[in-house]
CSV table of C-alpha atoms and ligand atoms in Angstrom, one decimal:
chain,number,residue,atom,x,y,z
S,27,MET,CA,-7.0,35.5,6.8
S,28,GLU,CA,-6.2,31.8,6.5
S,29,THR,CA,-5.1,30.4,3.2
S,30,VAL,CA,-7.6,28.0,1.7
S,31,TYR,CA,-6.0,25.6,-0.7
S,32,ASP,CA,-8.0,24.0,-3.5
S,33,CYS,CA,-7.0,20.6,-2.2
S,34,ILE,CA,-5.0,19.0,0.6
S,35,VAL,CA,-3.5,15.6,-0.2
S,36,VAL,CA,-2.6,13.5,2.8
S,37,GLY,CA,0.0,10.8,1.8
S,38,GLY,CA,3.0,11.0,-0.4
S,39,GLY,CA,3.1,7.5,-1.9
S,40,PRO,CA,2.4,6.8,-5.6
S,41,ALA,CA,-1.3,7.6,-5.1
S,42,GLY,CA,-1.0,10.9,-3.3
S,43,LEU,CA,1.9,12.2,-5.5
S,44,SER,CA,0.2,11.2,-8.7
S,45,ALA,CA,-2.9,13.2,-7.6
S,46,SER,CA,-0.8,16.1,-6.6
S,47,LEU,CA,1.0,16.3,-9.9
S,48,PHE,CA,-2.2,16.3,-11.9
S,49,LEU,CA,-3.8,18.9,-9.5
S,50,ALA,CA,-0.7,21.1,-9.9
S,51,ARG,CA,-1.1,20.7,-13.7
S,52,TYR,CA,-4.7,21.9,-13.4
S,53,LEU,CA,-3.3,25.0,-11.7
S,54,HIS,CA,-5.0,24.2,-8.4
S,55,SER,CA,-3.3,25.3,-5.2
S,56,THR,CA,-2.3,22.0,-3.7
S,57,LEU,CA,-0.6,21.1,-0.4
S,58,THR,CA,0.6,17.5,0.1
S,59,PHE,CA,1.7,16.0,3.4
S,60,HIS,CA,3.8,12.9,3.8
S,61,HIS,CA,5.8,11.5,6.6
S,62,ASN,CA,8.0,9.2,4.6
S,63,THR,CA,6.8,5.7,5.7
S,64,PRO,CA,5.5,4.3,2.4
S,65,ARG,CA,4.3,0.8,2.5
S,66,ASN,CA,7.0,-0.6,0.2
S,67,GLN,CA,9.9,1.1,2.0
S,68,TYR,CA,11.6,-2.3,2.5
S,69,ALA,CA,11.3,-3.3,-1.2
S,70,HIS,CA,14.5,-3.3,-3.2
S,71,GLY,CA,12.7,-2.3,-6.3
S,72,VAL,CA,9.2,-1.5,-7.7
S,73,HIS,CA,8.3,-4.3,-10.1
S,74,GLY,CA,5.9,-4.0,-13.0
S,75,PHE,CA,5.7,-0.2,-13.0
S,76,LEU,CA,5.8,0.4,-16.8
S,77,GLY,CA,8.9,2.5,-17.7
S,78,HIS,CA,10.2,2.3,-14.2
S,79,HIS,CA,10.4,-1.4,-13.5
S,80,GLY,CA,12.9,-2.1,-10.7
S,81,ILE,CA,13.3,1.5,-9.6
S,82,SER,CA,13.9,1.9,-5.9
S,83,PRO,CA,10.7,3.0,-4.0
S,84,ALA,CA,12.6,6.0,-2.6
S,85,GLU,CA,13.9,7.1,-6.1
S,86,LEU,CA,10.4,6.9,-7.6
S,87,LEU,CA,8.9,9.0,-4.9
S,88,ALA,CA,11.8,11.5,-4.9
S,89,ARG,CA,11.3,12.0,-8.7
S,90,GLY,CA,7.6,12.4,-8.1
S,91,ARG,CA,8.1,15.1,-5.4
S,92,ASP,CA,10.5,17.0,-7.8
S,93,GLU,CA,7.9,16.9,-10.6
S,94,ILE,CA,5.3,18.3,-8.2
S,95,THR,CA,7.4,21.1,-6.9
S,96,ASN,CA,8.5,21.9,-10.4
S,97,HIS,CA,4.8,22.4,-11.3
S,98,GLY,CA,4.3,24.8,-8.3
S,99,GLY,CA,2.9,22.2,-5.8
S,100,LEU,CA,3.7,22.4,-2.2
S,101,ILE,CA,4.9,19.4,-0.1
S,102,ILE,CA,5.4,19.3,3.6
S,103,GLU,CA,6.9,16.5,5.5
S,104,ALA,CA,4.6,16.1,8.5
S,105,ARG,CA,2.0,13.7,9.8
S,106,VAL,CA,-1.6,14.8,9.7
S,107,ASP,CA,-3.2,13.9,13.0
S,108,ARG,CA,-6.6,15.5,12.6
S,109,ALA,CA,-9.0,16.3,9.7
S,110,GLU,CA,-12.4,17.8,10.0
S,111,LYS,CA,-15.1,18.9,7.6
S,112,ILE,CA,-16.1,22.4,8.7
S,113,SER,CA,-18.6,23.1,5.9
S,114,PRO,CA,-19.4,21.6,2.4
S,115,GLU,CA,-16.5,23.7,1.0
S,116,LEU,CA,-14.1,23.8,3.9
S,117,PHE,CA,-11.8,21.2,5.5
S,118,HIS,CA,-9.2,21.7,8.2
S,119,VAL,CA,-6.3,19.4,8.8
S,120,THR,CA,-3.8,19.6,11.7
S,121,THR,CA,-0.3,18.2,11.6
S,122,GLY,CA,1.4,16.5,14.5
S,123,THR,CA,5.1,16.1,13.6
S,124,GLY,CA,7.8,17.5,11.3
S,125,ASP,CA,8.1,21.0,9.9
S,126,GLY,CA,4.5,21.9,10.3
S,127,GLU,CA,4.2,20.8,13.9
S,128,GLY,CA,0.9,21.5,15.4
S,129,ARG,CA,-0.3,23.7,12.6
S,130,SER,CA,-3.7,23.8,10.9
S,131,PHE,CA,-4.3,24.1,7.2
S,132,ALA,CA,-7.5,24.6,5.2
S,133,ALA,CA,-8.7,23.4,1.8
S,134,ARG,CA,-11.9,23.0,-0.3
S,135,ARG,CA,-11.2,19.3,-1.0
S,136,LEU,CA,-9.4,16.6,0.8
S,137,LEU,CA,-7.7,13.6,-0.7
S,138,LEU,CA,-6.7,10.7,1.5
S,139,ALA,CA,-3.9,8.6,0.1
S,140,THR,CA,-2.5,7.3,3.4
S,141,GLY,CA,-2.1,3.6,2.4
S,142,LEU,CA,-2.0,0.4,4.4
S,143,LYS,CA,0.3,-1.2,7.0
S,144,ASP,CA,1.2,-4.9,6.6
S,145,LEU,CA,0.9,-7.2,9.5
S,146,THR,CA,4.3,-8.8,9.4
S,147,PRO,CA,5.8,-12.0,10.9
S,148,ASP,CA,7.4,-11.3,14.3
S,149,CYS,CA,10.5,-13.5,14.1
S,150,PRO,CA,14.3,-13.0,14.1
S,151,GLY,CA,15.6,-12.5,10.6
S,152,PHE,CA,12.4,-11.1,9.1
S,153,ARG,CA,13.7,-7.6,8.5
S,154,GLU,CA,17.0,-8.8,7.1
S,155,PHE,CA,15.3,-10.6,4.2
S,156,TYR,CA,12.1,-8.5,3.7
S,157,GLY,CA,11.8,-7.0,0.3
S,158,VAL,CA,14.3,-9.3,-1.4
S,159,SER,CA,13.5,-12.9,-0.5
S,160,VAL,CA,10.6,-12.4,1.9
S,161,HIS,CA,7.5,-10.9,0.3
S,162,HIS,CA,3.7,-10.4,0.8
S,163,CYS,CA,2.5,-9.8,-2.7
S,164,PRO,CA,2.7,-12.5,-5.5
S,165,ASP,CA,1.6,-10.0,-8.1
S,166,CYS,CA,4.7,-7.9,-7.2
S,167,ASP,CA,7.3,-10.6,-6.6
S,168,GLY,CA,6.0,-14.0,-8.0
S,169,TYR,CA,7.9,-13.6,-11.2
S,170,GLU,CA,11.2,-13.4,-9.3
S,171,CYS,CA,10.4,-16.7,-7.6
S,172,ARG,CA,9.8,-18.8,-10.7
S,173,ASN,CA,10.9,-22.4,-10.3
S,174,LYS,CA,12.2,-21.6,-6.8
S,175,ARG,CA,11.5,-23.3,-3.4
S,176,VAL,CA,8.8,-21.1,-1.9
S,177,ALA,CA,7.2,-21.2,1.5
S,178,VAL,CA,4.0,-19.4,2.5
S,179,LEU,CA,3.1,-18.3,6.0
S,180,GLY,CA,-0.6,-17.9,6.8
S,181,SER,CA,-3.7,-19.8,7.7
S,182,GLY,CA,-7.2,-20.4,6.6
S,183,SER,CA,-9.0,-20.6,3.3
S,184,LYS,CA,-7.7,-17.2,2.2
S,185,THR,CA,-4.2,-18.5,2.4
S,186,VAL,CA,-5.0,-21.6,0.4
S,187,GLY,CA,-6.1,-19.2,-2.4
S,188,PHE,CA,-2.9,-17.3,-2.0
S,189,VAL,CA,-0.8,-20.5,-2.2
S,190,LEU,CA,-2.7,-21.7,-5.4
S,191,GLY,CA,-2.0,-18.3,-7.0
S,192,LEU,CA,1.8,-18.9,-6.5
S,193,ARG,CA,1.5,-22.1,-8.6
S,194,THR,CA,1.7,-19.8,-11.6
S,195,TRP,CA,5.4,-19.5,-11.0
S,196,THR,CA,6.6,-22.6,-9.1
S,197,ASP,CA,5.5,-26.1,-8.3
S,198,ASN,CA,7.7,-26.2,-5.2
S,199,ILE,CA,5.5,-24.6,-2.5
S,200,THR,CA,5.1,-25.4,1.2
S,201,LEU,CA,2.3,-23.9,3.4
S,202,ILE,CA,3.4,-23.1,6.9
S,203,THR,CA,0.4,-22.4,9.2
S,204,GLY,CA,2.5,-21.4,12.3
S,205,GLY,CA,0.5,-23.9,14.4
S,206,ASP,CA,-3.1,-22.8,13.5
S,207,CYS,CA,-4.7,-24.0,10.3
S,208,GLY,CA,-7.7,-21.7,10.7
S,209,ASP,CA,-10.7,-22.6,8.5
S,210,ILE,CA,-8.9,-24.7,5.9
S,211,THR,CA,-11.5,-27.3,4.7
S,212,SER,CA,-10.8,-31.0,3.9
S,213,GLU,CA,-11.6,-30.2,0.2
S,214,GLU,CA,-8.9,-27.5,0.3
S,215,ARG,CA,-6.4,-29.9,1.9
S,216,SER,CA,-7.1,-32.4,-0.9
S,217,LYS,CA,-6.6,-29.8,-3.5
S,218,LEU,CA,-3.2,-28.8,-2.0
S,219,ALA,CA,-2.2,-32.5,-1.7
S,220,SER,CA,-3.1,-33.1,-5.4
S,221,LEU,CA,-0.6,-30.3,-6.3
S,222,ASN,CA,2.1,-31.7,-4.0
S,223,ILE,CA,1.8,-28.7,-1.7
S,224,GLN,CA,2.6,-29.8,1.9
S,225,ILE,CA,1.1,-28.2,4.9
S,226,ARG,CA,3.4,-27.7,7.9
S,227,ASN,CA,1.6,-26.9,11.1
S,228,GLN,CA,4.8,-25.6,12.8
S,229,GLU,CA,5.7,-22.4,14.5
S,230,ILE,CA,8.6,-20.4,12.9
S,231,ILE,CA,11.3,-19.2,15.3
S,232,ALA,CA,13.9,-17.7,12.9
S,233,LEU,CA,14.9,-17.1,9.3
S,234,GLU,CA,18.4,-17.8,8.1
S,235,GLY,CA,20.4,-17.0,5.0
S,236,ASP,CA,22.9,-14.6,3.6
S,237,LYS,CA,22.1,-11.3,5.3
S,238,ASP,CA,24.4,-9.3,3.0
S,239,SER,CA,22.6,-10.3,-0.2
S,240,LYS,CA,19.3,-10.6,1.8
S,241,ARG,CA,18.8,-14.1,0.4
S,242,LEU,CA,16.8,-16.5,2.6
S,243,SER,CA,17.9,-20.1,2.7
S,244,ARG,CA,16.3,-21.8,5.7
S,245,ILE,CA,13.3,-21.5,8.0
S,246,LEU,CA,13.8,-22.8,11.5
S,247,PHE,CA,10.8,-24.2,13.5
S,248,ALA,CA,10.2,-24.3,17.2
S,249,ASP,CA,10.4,-28.1,17.2
S,250,ALA,CA,14.0,-27.9,16.0
S,251,ASP,CA,12.9,-29.0,12.5
S,252,SER,CA,13.8,-26.7,9.5
S,253,LEU,CA,12.8,-26.1,5.8
S,254,GLU,CA,15.3,-25.2,3.1
S,255,CYS,CA,13.7,-22.6,0.8
S,256,ASP,CA,14.6,-19.6,-1.4
S,257,ALA,CA,11.7,-17.3,-0.6
S,258,LEU,CA,8.9,-16.8,1.9
S,259,PHE,CA,5.6,-15.1,1.3
S,260,PHE,CA,3.4,-14.1,4.2
S,261,ASN,CA,-0.3,-13.6,4.2
S,262,LEU,CA,-1.2,-12.1,7.6
S,263,GLY,CA,-3.4,-9.2,6.6
S,264,THR,CA,-3.2,-5.5,6.6
S,265,GLU,CA,-4.7,-2.5,8.4
S,266,LEU,CA,-5.3,1.2,7.4
S,267,ALA,CA,-2.1,3.2,8.0
S,268,SER,CA,-4.1,6.1,9.3
S,269,ASP,CA,-7.3,6.6,11.2
S,270,LEU,CA,-8.2,9.8,9.3
S,271,PRO,CA,-10.9,8.0,7.2
S,272,GLN,CA,-12.7,6.9,10.4
S,273,LYS,CA,-12.3,10.4,12.0
S,274,LEU,CA,-13.9,12.0,9.0
S,275,GLY,CA,-16.7,9.4,9.0
S,276,CYS,CA,-15.8,7.7,5.6
S,277,LYS,CA,-17.8,4.5,5.4
S,278,PRO,CA,-15.9,1.3,5.0
S,279,ASP,CA,-16.4,-1.0,1.9
S,280,PRO,CA,-18.9,-3.7,3.1
S,281,GLU,CA,-16.8,-6.5,1.5
S,282,CYS,CA,-13.2,-5.8,2.4
S,283,GLY,CA,-13.5,-3.1,5.1
S,284,LEU,CA,-11.2,-0.7,3.3
S,285,VAL,CA,-12.4,2.8,2.4
S,286,TRP,CA,-15.4,2.8,0.1
S,287,VAL,CA,-15.2,5.1,-2.9
S,288,ASP,CA,-17.6,5.7,-5.9
S,289,GLU,CA,-16.5,5.8,-9.5
S,290,THR,CA,-15.0,9.3,-9.1
S,291,GLN,CA,-12.8,8.1,-6.1
S,292,GLN,CA,-15.1,10.2,-3.8
S,293,THR,CA,-15.7,8.7,-0.3
S,294,SER,CA,-19.1,8.6,1.4
S,295,VAL,CA,-18.2,12.1,2.8
S,296,ALA,CA,-18.8,14.7,0.0
S,297,GLY,CA,-15.6,16.5,-0.8
S,298,VAL,CA,-13.3,13.8,0.6
S,299,TYR,CA,-11.7,11.6,-2.0
S,300,ALA,CA,-9.5,8.5,-1.5
S,301,ALA,CA,-6.9,6.8,-3.7
S,302,GLY,CA,-4.4,4.0,-3.5
S,303,ASP,CA,-4.0,1.0,-1.3
S,304,LEU,CA,-6.6,2.2,1.2
S,305,THR,CA,-9.4,1.7,-1.4
S,306,PRO,CA,-10.7,-1.7,-2.5
S,307,ASN,CA,-8.7,-2.1,-5.8
S,308,SER,CA,-5.5,-4.2,-6.4
S,309,GLN,CA,-2.7,-3.0,-4.2
S,310,LEU,CA,0.0,-2.2,-6.8
S,311,ALA,CA,2.1,1.0,-7.1
S,312,ILE,CA,0.9,1.6,-10.7
S,313,VAL,CA,-2.8,1.1,-9.7
S,314,ALA,CA,-2.3,3.5,-6.8
S,315,ALA,CA,-0.8,6.1,-9.1
S,316,ALA,CA,-3.7,5.6,-11.6
S,317,GLU,CA,-6.3,6.0,-8.8
S,318,GLY,CA,-4.5,9.2,-7.7
S,319,ALA,CA,-4.7,10.6,-11.2
S,320,MET,CA,-8.4,9.7,-11.4
S,321,ALA,CA,-9.1,11.3,-8.1
S,322,ALA,CA,-7.3,14.5,-9.3
S,323,ILE,CA,-9.4,14.6,-12.5
S,324,HIS,CA,-12.7,14.4,-10.5
S,325,ILE,CA,-11.5,16.8,-7.8
S,326,HIS,CA,-10.6,19.2,-10.7
S,327,GLN,CA,-14.1,18.8,-12.2
S,328,SER,CA,-15.8,19.5,-8.9
S,329,LEU,CA,-13.8,22.7,-8.6
S,330,ILE,CA,-14.6,24.1,-12.0
S,331,PRO,CA,-16.7,27.3,-11.6
S,332,GLU,CA,-20.3,27.1,-12.9
S,333,GLU,CA,-19.7,30.0,-15.4
S,334,TRP,CA,-17.1,27.9,-17.2
S,335,LYS,CA,-19.5,25.0,-17.8
S,336,LEU,CA,-22.0,24.6,-20.6
C,12,FAD,C1,7.5,-4.9,0.6
C,12,FAD,C2,6.6,-4.4,-0.5
C,12,FAD,C3,6.9,-4.6,-1.8
C,12,FAD,C4,6.1,-4.1,-2.8
C,12,FAD,N1,6.5,-4.3,-4.1
C,12,FAD,C5,5.7,-3.8,-5.1
C,12,FAD,C6,6.1,-4.0,-6.5
C,12,FAD,O1,7.1,-4.6,-6.8
C,12,FAD,N2,5.3,-3.5,-7.4
C,12,FAD,C7,4.1,-2.8,-7.1
C,12,FAD,O2,3.4,-2.3,-8.0
C,12,FAD,N3,3.7,-2.6,-5.8
C,12,FAD,C8,4.5,-3.1,-4.8
C,12,FAD,N4,4.1,-3.0,-3.5
C,12,FAD,C9,2.8,-2.3,-3.3
C,12,FAD,C10,3.0,-0.8,-3.4
C,12,FAD,O3,4.0,-0.4,-2.5
C,12,FAD,C11,1.7,-0.2,-2.9
C,12,FAD,O4,0.6,-0.6,-3.7
C,12,FAD,C12,1.8,1.4,-3.1
C,12,FAD,O5,2.9,1.8,-2.3
C,12,FAD,C13,0.5,2.0,-2.6
C,12,FAD,O6,0.6,3.4,-2.8
C,12,FAD,P1,-0.2,4.4,-1.8
C,12,FAD,O7,0.2,5.7,-2.3
C,12,FAD,O8,-1.6,4.0,-1.8
C,12,FAD,O9,0.3,4.1,-0.4
C,12,FAD,P2,1.8,4.2,0.3
C,12,FAD,O10,2.9,4.0,-0.7
C,12,FAD,O11,1.8,3.3,1.5
C,12,FAD,O12,1.9,5.7,0.7
C,12,FAD,C14,1.1,6.2,1.8
C,12,FAD,C15,1.8,7.5,2.2
C,12,FAD,O13,0.9,8.1,3.2
C,12,FAD,C16,1.7,8.6,4.2
C,12,FAD,N5,0.8,8.8,5.4
C,12,FAD,C17,0.1,7.9,6.0
C,12,FAD,N6,-0.6,8.4,7.0
C,12,FAD,C18,-0.3,9.7,7.0
C,12,FAD,C19,-0.7,10.9,7.8
C,12,FAD,N7,-1.5,10.7,8.8
C,12,FAD,N8,-0.1,12.1,7.5
C,12,FAD,C20,0.8,12.2,6.5
C,12,FAD,N9,1.1,11.2,5.7
C,12,FAD,C21,0.6,10.0,5.9
C,12,FAD,C22,2.8,7.6,4.4
C,12,FAD,O14,3.9,8.2,5.0
C,12,FAD,C23,3.1,7.3,3.0
C,12,FAD,O15,4.0,8.2,2.4
C,12,FAD,C24,4.9,-3.5,-2.5
C,12,FAD,C25,4.5,-3.3,-1.2
C,12,FAD,C26,5.4,-3.8,-0.2
C,12,FAD,C27,5.0,-3.6,1.3
């Protein structure tokens, strides 16, 4: 007879682990899968996570995993390749790599916390500076760039909004479009000009700086020109890190295309919940953790037997 867990959590970032911890504390049998590629693996520290500001991403997750196993939760390092709804109270997932290679597991509820992948610049030097002086998230790293020389790589109106957001911390900003301005309007150009924000329509070929300290100092362009700067933000978009939401038939949010959830973190597929970056809220570690906790509360409520209710 197969073991049917109360819940399987796919994803071991802040969202998945936070959910798993609460589910274990509700005494639910919970199995969590992760394959150790959290979105912020290149960050030197998690900023703004109350009580843990600056902790390394690996340390935060290692502590979380310990807390879960200390509460009796099970964690397997493996990638889940398939997930199916067999009946209203039964889901199957199948792993593809790691310890549980090619094995199937069953649960009454499924929580997807598989996160996002960032589309990153493809130029020499990027990896050397990413997470210390090259960033994608002003909410996470804007404070560290106050009064610094900041460049932003991206195009279109959405990047103009991104650039204006950085004005909170510095008045020395340059927008680099990489050769394609996209749909930036003349009104937006005037707005940037009025704030002394230059647009450079050049293609980046390399990033230079001190690789030991991961401090960027210069951006080199294809036309042999260069720009001295202390930090680079990029705004190139994201995609879901896993296709499990589509495979299960979870409907996308009509505005942003991420996974739609209701106020209980349940997706459009009954019994399948989602939490963290793959849902439409702000993409911060503490928000992901809070969504994971919310999902766990509602999963728990959905599992309470009728005879225990008023
Ligand atoms: C460079 C960088 C710096 C950042 N800095 C900050 C910061 O300073 N402060 C802050 O609050 N936020 C920061 N963030 C954002 C923060 O990292 C995310 O909001 C947070 O990690 C989202 O958590 P999550 O659990 O939703 O997803 P993730 O952390 O991405 O975790 C998803 C997990 O799912 C697993 N997974 C995916 N697919 C599968 C599968 N098929 N099977 C099994 N496992 C799977 C992955 O391996 C991963 O472990 C930063 C992000 C980046 C990229």
